[in-house]
PDB file of C-alpha atoms in Angstrom:
ATOM      1  CA  MET H  60      57.842  -4.302   1.273  1.00 76.00           C
ATOM      2  CA  CYS H  61      57.551  -1.198   3.431  1.00 80.00           C
ATOM      3  CA  ARG H  62      59.620  -1.140   6.609  1.00 86.00           C
ATOM      4  CA  LEU H  63      58.031  -0.212   9.937  1.00 93.00           C
ATOM      5  CA  PHE H  64      59.857   0.687  13.138  1.00 95.00           C
ATOM      6  CA  GLY H  65      58.504   1.922  16.455  1.00 98.00           C
ATOM      7  CA  LEU H  66      60.285   2.560  19.746  1.00 98.00           C
ATOM      8  CA  SER H  67      58.978   3.555  23.168  1.00 98.00           C
ATOM      9  CA  ALA H  68      61.053   4.333  26.258  1.00 98.00           C
ATOM     10  CA  ALA H  69      58.047   5.671  28.206  1.00 97.00           C
ATOM     11  CA  PRO H  70      57.859   7.497  30.490  1.00 97.00           C
ATOM     12  CA  GLN H  71      61.429   8.660  29.852  1.00 96.00           C
ATOM     13  CA  ARG H  72      62.656  10.767  26.964  1.00 97.00           C
ATOM     14  CA  VAL H  73      65.763   9.339  25.352  1.00 97.00           C
ATOM     15  CA  LYS H  74      68.095  10.346  22.561  1.00 97.00           C
ATOM     16  CA  ALA H  75      68.271   8.032  19.577  1.00 96.00           C
ATOM     17  CA  THR H  76      70.034   8.283  16.226  1.00 95.00           C
ATOM     18  CA  PHE H  77      68.326   7.091  13.057  1.00 93.00           C
ATOM     19  CA  TRP H  78      69.490   6.313   9.553  1.00 87.00           C
ATOM     20  CA  LEU H  79      66.437   5.675   7.370  1.00 86.00           C
ATOM     21  CA  LEU H  80      68.559   4.022   4.713  1.00 79.00           C
ATOM     22  CA  ASN H  81      71.523   2.322   6.267  1.00 66.00           C
ATOM     23  CA  ALA H  82      74.064   2.335   3.436  1.00 56.00           C
ATOM     24  CA  PRO H  83      74.660   4.287   0.223  1.00 51.00           C
ATOM     25  CA  ASP H  84      73.894   1.248  -1.899  1.00 49.00           C
ATOM     26  CA  SER H  85      70.766   0.224  -0.033  1.00 45.00           C
ATOM     27  CA  LEU H  86      68.591   1.791  -2.722  1.00 44.00           C
ATOM     28  CA  VAL H  87      69.418  -1.141  -4.968  1.00 42.00           C
ATOM     29  CA  ARG H  88      71.012  -3.826  -2.769  1.00 45.00           C
ATOM     30  CA  GLN H  89      68.779  -6.916  -2.467  1.00 41.00           C
ATOM     31  CA  SER H  90      65.909  -4.943  -3.940  1.00 44.00           C
ATOM     32  CA  HIS H  91      63.763  -5.218  -7.059  1.00 46.00           C
ATOM     33  CA  ARG H  92      62.989  -1.509  -6.945  1.00 57.00           C
ATOM     34  CA  GLU H  93      64.062   1.650  -5.171  1.00 66.00           C
ATOM     35  CA  PRO H  94      62.375   2.914  -2.006  1.00 77.00           C
ATOM     36  CA  ASP H  95      59.800   5.610  -2.719  1.00 80.00           C
ATOM     37  CA  GLY H  96      59.999   7.583   0.522  1.00 83.00           C
ATOM     38  CA  VAL H  97      61.303   7.709   4.068  1.00 87.00           C
ATOM     39  CA  GLY H  98      60.069   9.327   7.258  1.00 92.00           C
ATOM     40  CA  LEU H  99      60.766   9.739  10.958  1.00 95.00           C
ATOM     41  CA  GLY H 100      58.290  10.911  13.599  1.00 97.00           C
ATOM     42  CA  THR H 101      59.097  12.109  17.119  1.00 98.00           C
ATOM     43  CA  PHE H 102      57.545  14.338  19.780  1.00 98.00           C
ATOM     44  CA  SER H 103      58.745  17.453  21.587  1.00 98.00           C
ATOM     45  CA  ALA H 104      58.849  17.658  25.375  1.00 96.00           C
ATOM     46  CA  GLY H 105      55.496  19.431  25.154  1.00 96.00           C
ATOM     47  CA  GLY H 106      53.969  16.619  23.102  1.00 96.00           C
ATOM     48  CA  LYS H 107      54.049  18.337  19.706  1.00 97.00           C
ATOM     49  CA  PRO H 108      54.669  15.932  16.791  1.00 98.00           C
ATOM     50  CA  LEU H 109      57.737  16.467  14.615  1.00 97.00           C
ATOM     51  CA  VAL H 110      57.582  14.705  11.248  1.00 97.00           C
ATOM     52  CA  GLU H 111      60.583  14.614   8.922  1.00 94.00           C
ATOM     53  CA  LYS H 112      59.854  12.889   5.642  1.00 92.00           C
ATOM     54  CA  GLN H 113      60.623  13.021   1.966  1.00 84.00           C
ATOM     55  CA  PRO H 114      59.696  11.059  -1.141  1.00 87.00           C
ATOM     56  CA  ILE H 115      62.628   9.578  -3.027  1.00 77.00           C
ATOM     57  CA  ALA H 116      62.081  10.547  -6.637  1.00 64.00           C
ATOM     58  CA  ALA H 117      65.736  10.300  -7.657  1.00 57.00           C
ATOM     59  CA  TYR H 118      69.061   9.124  -6.311  1.00 56.00           C
ATOM     60  CA  ARG H 119      69.935  12.672  -5.259  1.00 57.00           C
ATOM     61  CA  ASP H 120      67.087  12.506  -2.737  1.00 66.00           C
ATOM     62  CA  ALA H 121      68.798   9.598  -0.974  1.00 69.00           C
ATOM     63  CA  ASP H 122      71.011  12.053   0.927  1.00 75.00           C
ATOM     64  CA  PHE H 123      67.981  12.907   3.081  1.00 77.00           C
ATOM     65  CA  ALA H 124      67.582   9.242   4.025  1.00 75.00           C
ATOM     66  CA  LEU H 125      71.276   8.555   4.582  1.00 79.00           C
ATOM     67  CA  GLU H 126      71.806  11.496   6.941  1.00 84.00           C
ATOM     68  CA  ALA H 127      72.116  10.577  10.624  1.00 89.00           C
ATOM     69  CA  ARG H 128      69.409  12.185  12.769  1.00 91.00           C
ATOM     70  CA  GLU H 129      69.761  12.370  16.529  1.00 95.00           C
ATOM     71  CA  ARG H 130      66.400  13.114  18.117  1.00 97.00           C
ATOM     72  CA  GLU H 131      65.011  13.065  21.646  1.00 98.00           C
ATOM     73  CA  SER H 132      61.544  11.695  22.304  1.00 98.00           C
ATOM     74  CA  THR H 133      59.585   9.246  24.407  1.00 98.00           C
ATOM     75  CA  THR H 134      58.238   7.460  21.332  1.00 98.00           C
ATOM     76  CA  PHE H 135      59.643   7.192  17.813  1.00 98.00           C
ATOM     77  CA  ILE H 136      58.166   5.978  14.530  1.00 98.00           C
ATOM     78  CA  ALA H 137      60.065   5.394  11.279  1.00 94.00           C
ATOM     79  CA  HIS H 138      59.014   4.160   7.852  1.00 89.00           C
ATOM     80  CA  VAL H 139      60.591   3.269   4.511  1.00 85.00           C
ATOM     81  CA  ARG H 140      57.970   3.357   1.772  1.00 76.00           C
ATOM     82  CA  TYR H 141      57.508   1.213  -1.309  1.00 74.00           C
ATOM     83  CA  ALA H 142      54.515   2.883  -2.937  1.00 70.00           C
ATOM     84  CA  SER H 143      51.359   0.913  -3.709  1.00 71.00           C
ATOM     85  CA  THR H 144      48.995   3.877  -4.191  1.00 73.00           C
ATOM     86  CA  GLY H 145      49.755   7.562  -4.636  1.00 72.00           C
ATOM     87  CA  GLY H 146      52.608   9.366  -6.339  1.00 72.00           C
ATOM     88  CA  LEU H 147      56.013  10.362  -4.979  1.00 72.00           C
ATOM     89  CA  ARG H 148      54.883  13.388  -2.991  1.00 79.00           C
ATOM     90  CA  PRO H 149      55.405  14.472   0.629  1.00 81.00           C
ATOM     91  CA  GLU H 150      51.639  14.134   1.191  1.00 87.00           C
ATOM     92  CA  ASN H 151      51.880  10.424   0.361  1.00 90.00           C
ATOM     93  CA  THR H 152      54.949   9.732   2.502  1.00 86.00           C
ATOM     94  CA  HIS H 153      54.680   8.132   5.949  1.00 89.00           C
ATOM     95  CA  PRO H 154      54.333   8.786   8.828  1.00 96.00           C
ATOM     96  CA  PHE H 155      51.058  10.698   8.733  1.00 97.00           C
ATOM     97  CA  GLU H 156      49.856  13.052  11.468  1.00 97.00           C
ATOM     98  CA  GLN H 157      46.284  13.437  12.747  1.00 98.00           C
ATOM     99  CA  ARG H 158      45.157  14.826  16.112  1.00 96.00           C
ATOM    100  CA  ASP H 159      48.712  14.741  17.551  1.00 97.00           C
ATOM    101  CA  ARG H 160      49.051  11.071  16.612  1.00 98.00           C
ATOM    102  CA  LEU H 161      51.493   9.584  14.097  1.00 98.00           C
ATOM    103  CA  PHE H 162      50.808   6.562  11.900  1.00 98.00           C
ATOM    104  CA  ALA H 163      52.620   4.292   9.450  1.00 95.00           C
ATOM    105  CA  HIS H 164      51.253   1.325   7.525  1.00 95.00           C
ATOM    106  CA  ASN H 165      52.580  -1.672   5.599  1.00 92.00           C
ATOM    107  CA  GLY H 166      50.068  -3.283   3.287  1.00 91.00           C
ATOM    108  CA  VAL H 167      47.356  -2.664   0.718  1.00 92.00           C
ATOM    109  CA  LEU H 168      43.616  -2.192   0.962  1.00 94.00           C
ATOM    110  CA  GLN H 169      41.245  -1.523  -1.907  1.00 95.00           C
ATOM    111  CA  GLY H 170      37.747  -0.084  -2.243  1.00 96.00           C
ATOM    112  CA  LEU H 171      38.821   3.503  -1.614  1.00 96.00           C
ATOM    113  CA  ARG H 172      35.508   4.959  -2.831  1.00 96.00           C
ATOM    114  CA  GLU H 173      33.660   2.900  -0.242  1.00 98.00           C
ATOM    115  CA  LEU H 174      36.177   3.930   2.407  1.00 98.00           C
ATOM    116  CA  ASP H 175      35.788   7.602   1.480  1.00 97.00           C
ATOM    117  CA  ALA H 176      32.022   7.259   1.874  1.00 98.00           C
ATOM    118  CA  GLU H 177      32.476   5.726   5.336  1.00 98.00           C
ATOM    119  CA  LEU H 178      34.835   8.544   6.354  1.00 98.00           C
ATOM    120  CA  CYS H 179      32.264  11.281   5.626  1.00 97.00           C
ATOM    121  CA  GLU H 180      33.657  14.554   7.033  1.00 98.00           C
ATOM    122  CA  TYR H 181      36.810  12.754   8.236  1.00 98.00           C
ATOM    123  CA  ARG H 182      37.834  12.604   4.579  1.00 97.00           C
ATOM    124  CA  ASP H 183      39.058  16.180   5.173  1.00 97.00           C
ATOM    125  CA  LEU H 184      41.913  14.733   7.274  1.00 98.00           C
ATOM    126  CA  VAL H 185      43.333  13.073   4.159  1.00 97.00           C
ATOM    127  CA  HIS H 186      45.761  15.300   2.252  1.00 96.00           C
ATOM    128  CA  GLY H 187      47.297  12.732  -0.109  1.00 94.00           C
ATOM    129  CA  GLU H 188      46.177   9.856  -2.292  1.00 93.00           C
ATOM    130  CA  THR H 189      47.107   6.765  -0.307  1.00 93.00           C
ATOM    131  CA  ASP H 190      45.047   3.961   1.142  1.00 94.00           C
ATOM    132  CA  SER H 191      47.213   4.269   4.274  1.00 95.00           C
ATOM    133  CA  GLU H 192      46.205   7.835   5.134  1.00 97.00           C
ATOM    134  CA  ARG H 193      42.542   6.946   4.609  1.00 98.00           C
ATOM    135  CA  PHE H 194      42.995   3.956   6.948  1.00 98.00           C
ATOM    136  CA  PHE H 195      44.418   6.357   9.537  1.00 98.00           C
ATOM    137  CA  ALA H 196      41.453   8.715   9.106  1.00 98.00           C
ATOM    138  CA  LEU H 197      39.070   5.821   9.758  1.00 98.00           C
ATOM    139  CA  ILE H 198      40.989   5.027  12.955  1.00 98.00           C
ATOM    140  CA  THR H 199      40.643   8.680  13.964  1.00 98.00           C
ATOM    141  CA  LYS H 200      36.906   8.608  13.292  1.00 98.00           C
ATOM    142  CA  CYS H 201      36.442   5.400  15.289  1.00 98.00           C
ATOM    143  CA  THR H 202      38.629   6.717  18.108  1.00 98.00           C
ATOM    144  CA  ASP H 203      36.452   9.841  18.365  1.00 98.00           C
ATOM    145  CA  ARG H 204      33.388   7.605  18.433  1.00 98.00           C
ATOM    146  CA  HIS H 205      34.915   5.842  21.451  1.00 98.00           C
ATOM    147  CA  GLY H 206      35.672   9.065  23.318  1.00 98.00           C
ATOM    148  CA  GLY H 207      39.398   9.080  22.512  1.00 98.00           C
ATOM    149  CA  ASP H 208      40.064   5.378  23.215  1.00 98.00           C
ATOM    150  CA  VAL H 209      42.703   4.641  20.568  1.00 98.00           C
ATOM    151  CA  SER H 210      42.712   0.877  21.141  1.00 98.00           C
ATOM    152  CA  ALA H 211      38.965   0.709  20.574  1.00 98.00           C
ATOM    153  CA  GLY H 212      39.267   2.970  17.543  1.00 98.00           C
ATOM    154  CA  ILE H 213      41.936   0.791  15.936  1.00 98.00           C
ATOM    155  CA  ALA H 214      39.945  -2.370  16.626  1.00 98.00           C
ATOM    156  CA  ASP H 215      36.761  -0.936  15.092  1.00 98.00           C
ATOM    157  CA  ALA H 216      38.591   0.365  12.017  1.00 98.00           C
ATOM    158  CA  VAL H 217      40.346  -2.939  11.364  1.00 98.00           C
ATOM    159  CA  ARG H 218      37.107  -4.886  11.771  1.00 98.00           C
ATOM    160  CA  TRP H 219      35.162  -2.559   9.464  1.00 98.00           C
ATOM    161  CA  ILE H 220      37.796  -2.794   6.739  1.00 98.00           C
ATOM    162  CA  ALA H 221      38.071  -6.585   7.152  1.00 98.00           C
ATOM    163  CA  ASP H 222      34.298  -6.916   6.734  1.00 98.00           C
ATOM    164  CA  ASN H 223      33.799  -4.451   3.887  1.00 98.00           C
ATOM    165  CA  LEU H 224      36.910  -3.952   1.754  1.00 98.00           C
ATOM    166  CA  PRO H 225      39.394  -6.094  -0.162  1.00 97.00           C
ATOM    167  CA  VAL H 226      42.516  -6.425   2.011  1.00 97.00           C
ATOM    168  CA  TYR H 227      46.059  -7.608   1.408  1.00 95.00           C
ATOM    169  CA  ALA H 228      47.591  -6.429   4.723  1.00 95.00           C
ATOM    170  CA  LEU H 229      46.858  -3.878   7.458  1.00 97.00           C
ATOM    171  CA  ASN H 230      50.053  -3.937   9.539  1.00 97.00           C
ATOM    172  CA  LEU H 231      50.473  -0.627  11.365  1.00 98.00           C
ATOM    173  CA  ILE H 232      52.252   1.334  14.065  1.00 98.00           C
ATOM    174  CA  LEU H 233      50.587   4.346  15.737  1.00 98.00           C
ATOM    175  CA  THR H 234      52.223   6.606  18.321  1.00 98.00           C
ATOM    176  CA  THR H 235      51.348   9.493  20.595  1.00 98.00           C
ATOM    177  CA  ALA H 236      53.789  11.458  22.729  1.00 98.00           C
ATOM    178  CA  THR H 237      53.602   8.757  25.419  1.00 98.00           C
ATOM    179  CA  GLU H 238      52.004   5.605  23.948  1.00 98.00           C
ATOM    180  CA  MET H 239      52.418   3.188  21.052  1.00 98.00           C
ATOM    181  CA  TRP H 240      50.147   0.694  19.276  1.00 98.00           C
ATOM    182  CA  ALA H 241      50.767  -1.960  16.636  1.00 98.00           C
ATOM    183  CA  VAL H 242      48.608  -4.367  14.635  1.00 98.00           C
ATOM    184  CA  ARG H 243      49.518  -7.365  12.523  1.00 98.00           C
ATOM    185  CA  TYR H 244      46.618  -8.424  10.296  1.00 98.00           C
ATOM    186  CA  PRO H 245      46.185 -10.874   8.701  1.00 97.00           C
ATOM    187  CA  ASP H 246      49.272 -13.140   8.472  1.00 96.00           C
ATOM    188  CA  THR H 247      50.490 -11.692   5.156  1.00 95.00           C
ATOM    189  CA  HIS H 248      53.518  -9.848   6.556  1.00 95.00           C
ATOM    190  CA  ASP H 249      55.550 -10.279   9.718  1.00 96.00           C
ATOM    191  CA  LEU H 250      55.591  -7.753  12.555  1.00 97.00           C
ATOM    192  CA  PHE H 251      57.750  -8.327  15.628  1.00 98.00           C
ATOM    193  CA  VAL H 252      57.849  -6.880  19.148  1.00 98.00           C
ATOM    194  CA  LEU H 253      60.804  -6.778  21.520  1.00 98.00           C
ATOM    195  CA  GLU H 254      60.220  -5.986  25.187  1.00 97.00           C
ATOM    196  CA  ARG H 255      63.838  -5.013  25.710  1.00 96.00           C
ATOM    197  CA  ALA H 256      65.310  -5.212  29.189  1.00 93.00           C
ATOM    198  CA  PRO H 257      67.713  -2.455  30.273  1.00 93.00           C
ATOM    199  CA  GLY H 258      70.945  -3.087  28.404  1.00 91.00           C
ATOM    200  CA  GLY H 259      69.471  -5.816  26.232  1.00 89.00           C
ATOM    201  CA  PRO H 260      70.185  -9.543  26.655  1.00 87.00           C
ATOM    202  CA  ASN H 261      73.608  -9.041  28.247  1.00 83.00           C
ATOM    203  CA  GLY H 262      72.429  -6.258  30.553  1.00 80.00           C
ATOM    204  CA  SER H 263      74.966  -3.657  29.481  1.00 76.00           C
ATOM    205  CA  GLY H 264      74.562  -3.050  25.742  1.00 86.00           C
ATOM    206  CA  HIS H 265      73.178   0.079  24.170  1.00 90.00           C
ATOM    207  CA  LEU H 266      70.420  -0.283  21.597  1.00 90.00           C
ATOM    208  CA  ASN H 267      71.856  -0.749  18.120  1.00 90.00           C
ATOM    209  CA  HIS H 268      69.301  -2.106  15.656  1.00 89.00           C
ATOM    210  CA  HIS H 269      70.053  -2.755  11.988  1.00 85.00           C
ATOM    211  CA  GLY H 270      67.422  -3.648   9.414  1.00 81.00           C
ATOM    212  CA  ARG H 271      68.552  -5.751   6.463  1.00 76.00           C
ATOM    213  CA  ILE H 272      67.385  -2.986   4.161  1.00 68.00           C
ATOM    214  CA  GLY H 273      66.570   0.412   5.586  1.00 78.00           C
ATOM    215  CA  ILE H 274      66.117   1.634   9.122  1.00 88.00           C
ATOM    216  CA  GLN H 275      69.001   1.649  11.593  1.00 89.00           C
ATOM    217  CA  ALA H 276      68.499   2.955  15.143  1.00 92.00           C
ATOM    218  CA  SER H 277      71.000   3.480  17.936  1.00 93.00           C
ATOM    219  CA  SER H 278      70.651   4.768  21.516  1.00 95.00           C
ATOM    220  CA  GLY H 279      73.378   4.770  24.139  1.00 95.00           C
ATOM    221  CA  GLN H 280      70.873   5.785  26.814  1.00 95.00           C
ATOM    222  CA  LEU H 281      69.139   2.424  26.470  1.00 96.00           C
ATOM    223  CA  ALA H 282      72.196   0.705  27.905  1.00 94.00           C
ATOM    224  CA  ASP H 283      70.526   1.024  31.310  1.00 93.00           C
ATOM    225  CA  ARG H 284      66.879   1.693  30.463  1.00 95.00           C
ATOM    226  CA  ALA H 285      64.088  -0.537  29.229  1.00 96.00           C
ATOM    227  CA  ALA H 286      62.304  -0.041  25.914  1.00 97.00           C
ATOM    228  CA  VAL H 287      59.760  -1.664  23.628  1.00 98.00           C
ATOM    229  CA  VAL H 288      60.570  -1.989  19.926  1.00 98.00           C
ATOM    230  CA  ILE H 289      58.241  -2.949  17.069  1.00 98.00           C
ATOM    231  CA  ALA H 290      59.664  -3.766  13.632  1.00 96.00           C
ATOM    232  CA  THR H 291      58.979  -5.636  10.425  1.00 94.00           C
ATOM    233  CA  GLU H 292      61.973  -7.875  11.129  1.00 92.00           C
ATOM    234  CA  ARG H 293      64.148  -9.008  14.025  1.00 94.00           C
ATOM    235  CA  MET H 294      66.851  -6.341  14.146  1.00 92.00           C
ATOM    236  CA  ASP H 295      69.383  -7.993  16.429  1.00 91.00           C
ATOM    237  CA  SER H 296      70.104 -11.361  18.065  1.00 90.00           C
ATOM    238  CA  ASP H 297      68.068 -10.714  21.225  1.00 92.00           C
ATOM    239  CA  PRO H 298      66.072 -13.941  21.860  1.00 94.00           C
ATOM    240  CA  SER H 299      63.126 -11.946  23.236  1.00 95.00           C
ATOM    241  CA  TRP H 300      61.828 -10.876  19.820  1.00 97.00           C
ATOM    242  CA  ARG H 301      58.269 -12.181  19.347  1.00 98.00           C
ATOM    243  CA  LEU H 302      56.173 -12.384  16.195  1.00 98.00           C
ATOM    244  CA  LEU H 303      52.756 -10.812  16.709  1.00 98.00           C
ATOM    245  CA  ALA H 304      49.868 -13.183  16.091  1.00 98.00           C
ATOM    246  CA  PRO H 305      47.532 -12.506  13.156  1.00 98.00           C
ATOM    247  CA  GLY H 306      44.863 -10.089  14.351  1.00 98.00           C
ATOM    248  CA  GLU H 307      46.861  -9.006  17.395  1.00 98.00           C
ATOM    249  CA  LEU H 308      46.600  -5.434  18.667  1.00 98.00           C
ATOM    250  CA  LEU H 309      49.500  -4.533  20.948  1.00 98.00           C
ATOM    251  CA  HIS H 310      49.480  -1.448  23.187  1.00 98.00           C
ATOM    252  CA  VAL H 311      52.419   0.080  25.064  1.00 98.00           C
ATOM    253  CA  ASP H 312      51.217   2.570  27.665  1.00 98.00           C
ATOM    254  CA  GLY H 313      52.920   5.609  29.163  1.00 97.00           C
ATOM    255  CA  LYS H 314      54.693   3.479  31.780  1.00 97.00           C
ATOM    256  CA  LEU H 315      56.024   0.916  29.275  1.00 97.00           C
ATOM    257  CA  GLN H 316      53.408  -1.636  30.257  1.00 98.00           C
ATOM    258  CA  VAL H 317      52.470  -3.908  27.356  1.00 98.00           C
ATOM    259  CA  ASP H 318      49.124  -5.541  26.755  1.00 98.00           C
ATOM    260  CA  SER H 319      47.693  -7.229  23.701  1.00 97.00           C
ATOM    261  CA  THR H 320      44.449  -8.681  22.452  1.00 98.00           C
ATOM    262  CA  ILE H 321      43.237 -10.483  19.357  1.00 98.00           C
ATOM    263  CA  ILE H 322      40.834  -8.086  17.692  1.00 98.00           C
ATOM    264  CA  ARG H 323      40.033 -10.259  14.662  1.00 97.00           C
ATOM    265  CA  LYS H 324      40.472 -14.033  14.500  1.00 95.00           C
ATOM    266  CA  ASP H 325      39.115 -14.582  10.999  1.00 96.00           C
ATOM    267  CA  PRO H 326      40.847 -13.418   7.803  1.00 96.00           C
ATOM    268  CA  PRO H 327      39.311 -10.547   5.822  1.00 97.00           C
ATOM    269  CA  ARG H 328      36.145 -11.433   3.937  1.00 97.00           C
ATOM    270  CA  HIS H 329      37.833 -10.305   0.734  1.00 96.00           C
ATOM    271  CA  LEU H 330      41.445 -11.408   1.191  1.00 96.00           C
ATOM    272  CA  LEU H 331      43.657 -10.348  -1.699  1.00 93.00           C
ATOM    273  CA  SER H 332      46.617 -12.285  -3.058  1.00 90.00           C
ATOM    274  CA  LEU H 333      49.595 -10.837  -4.901  1.00 85.00           C
ATOM    275  CA  ALA H 334      47.941 -11.942  -8.141  1.00 88.00           C
ATOM    276  CA  ASP H 335      44.993  -9.649  -7.365  1.00 85.00           C
ATOM    277  CA  LEU H 336      47.212  -6.546  -7.149  1.00 81.00           C
ATOM    278  CA  ASP H 337      48.421  -4.432 -10.031  1.00 76.00           C
ATOM    279  CA  ALA H 338      52.115  -4.520 -10.871  1.00 75.00           C
ATOM    280  CA  THR H 339      53.018  -1.485  -8.741  1.00 72.00           C
ATOM    281  CA  ALA H 340      51.150  -2.653  -5.668  1.00 74.00           C
ATOM    282  CA  ALA H 341      52.438  -6.219  -5.999  1.00 72.00           C
ATOM    283  CA  ALA H 342      56.038  -5.005  -6.268  1.00 67.00           C
ATOM    284  CA  SER H 343      55.547  -2.881  -3.123  1.00 70.00           C
ATOM    285  CA  GLN H 344      54.551  -5.934  -1.090  1.00 77.00           C
ATOM    286  CA  THR H 345      57.200  -8.479  -2.011  1.00 71.00           C
ATOM    287  CA  THR H 346      59.737  -9.390   0.663  1.00 56.00           C
ATOM    288  CA  ARG H 347      63.216  -7.991   0.095  1.00 54.00           C
TER     289      ARG H 347
END
């Protein structure tokens, strides 16, 4: 199962260190298959996206994922990919960039011909082969339709896909230089949010999050600053972690204010099970 991680310290820029695979043996430990790609997205002080990503086509490529990266940003997005569609190419590796926004997805949706037809000229934003990048392009199209309102764009895109395409899961994180969004839909996979108080639960600890497999993040500056974290799993013992509800859209604004709404109560009209997926897609979605 792909790993998602998002962090916002808005409106402050903070330094954080990331390891996209957290141990040399994490390519095989507790896993039925190797990760297919890793990526980290941040923003410059001027708001320009910086995406560092690489497919993992062989063990030698793991050095890219194991290297510690200290970056400064207001928002961060990280992803470990288990491929369901698309080959092991940079164009198919998350996060994706469109219109100074970054996006990562965990799940599977089918009916890509129908989705391409709905995208029309927005199909030109898609440079790879994945369902995820097409999903992002639909969000971009819907956001433009709503005059740049990203929340409305995400809600429209999720609803259109849920009504028209076969869906296994649409969990996502989307970031700009100052804001962050997340969706859990339907209830196939978990997605958690932590509204982290300055210093964490004891009031004096720096942020040090460890995923069971994949992403590790650390920030000493968050020993006395608040943050919001979104992840596919609880990454420490903080009791404030909360599982997003199915259909919940969560938004973190540029002042670290959090709001959420249920954008879709019903499951997709064409809800897929693991048995409906081919072997590659099914393997990408199993919990590790």
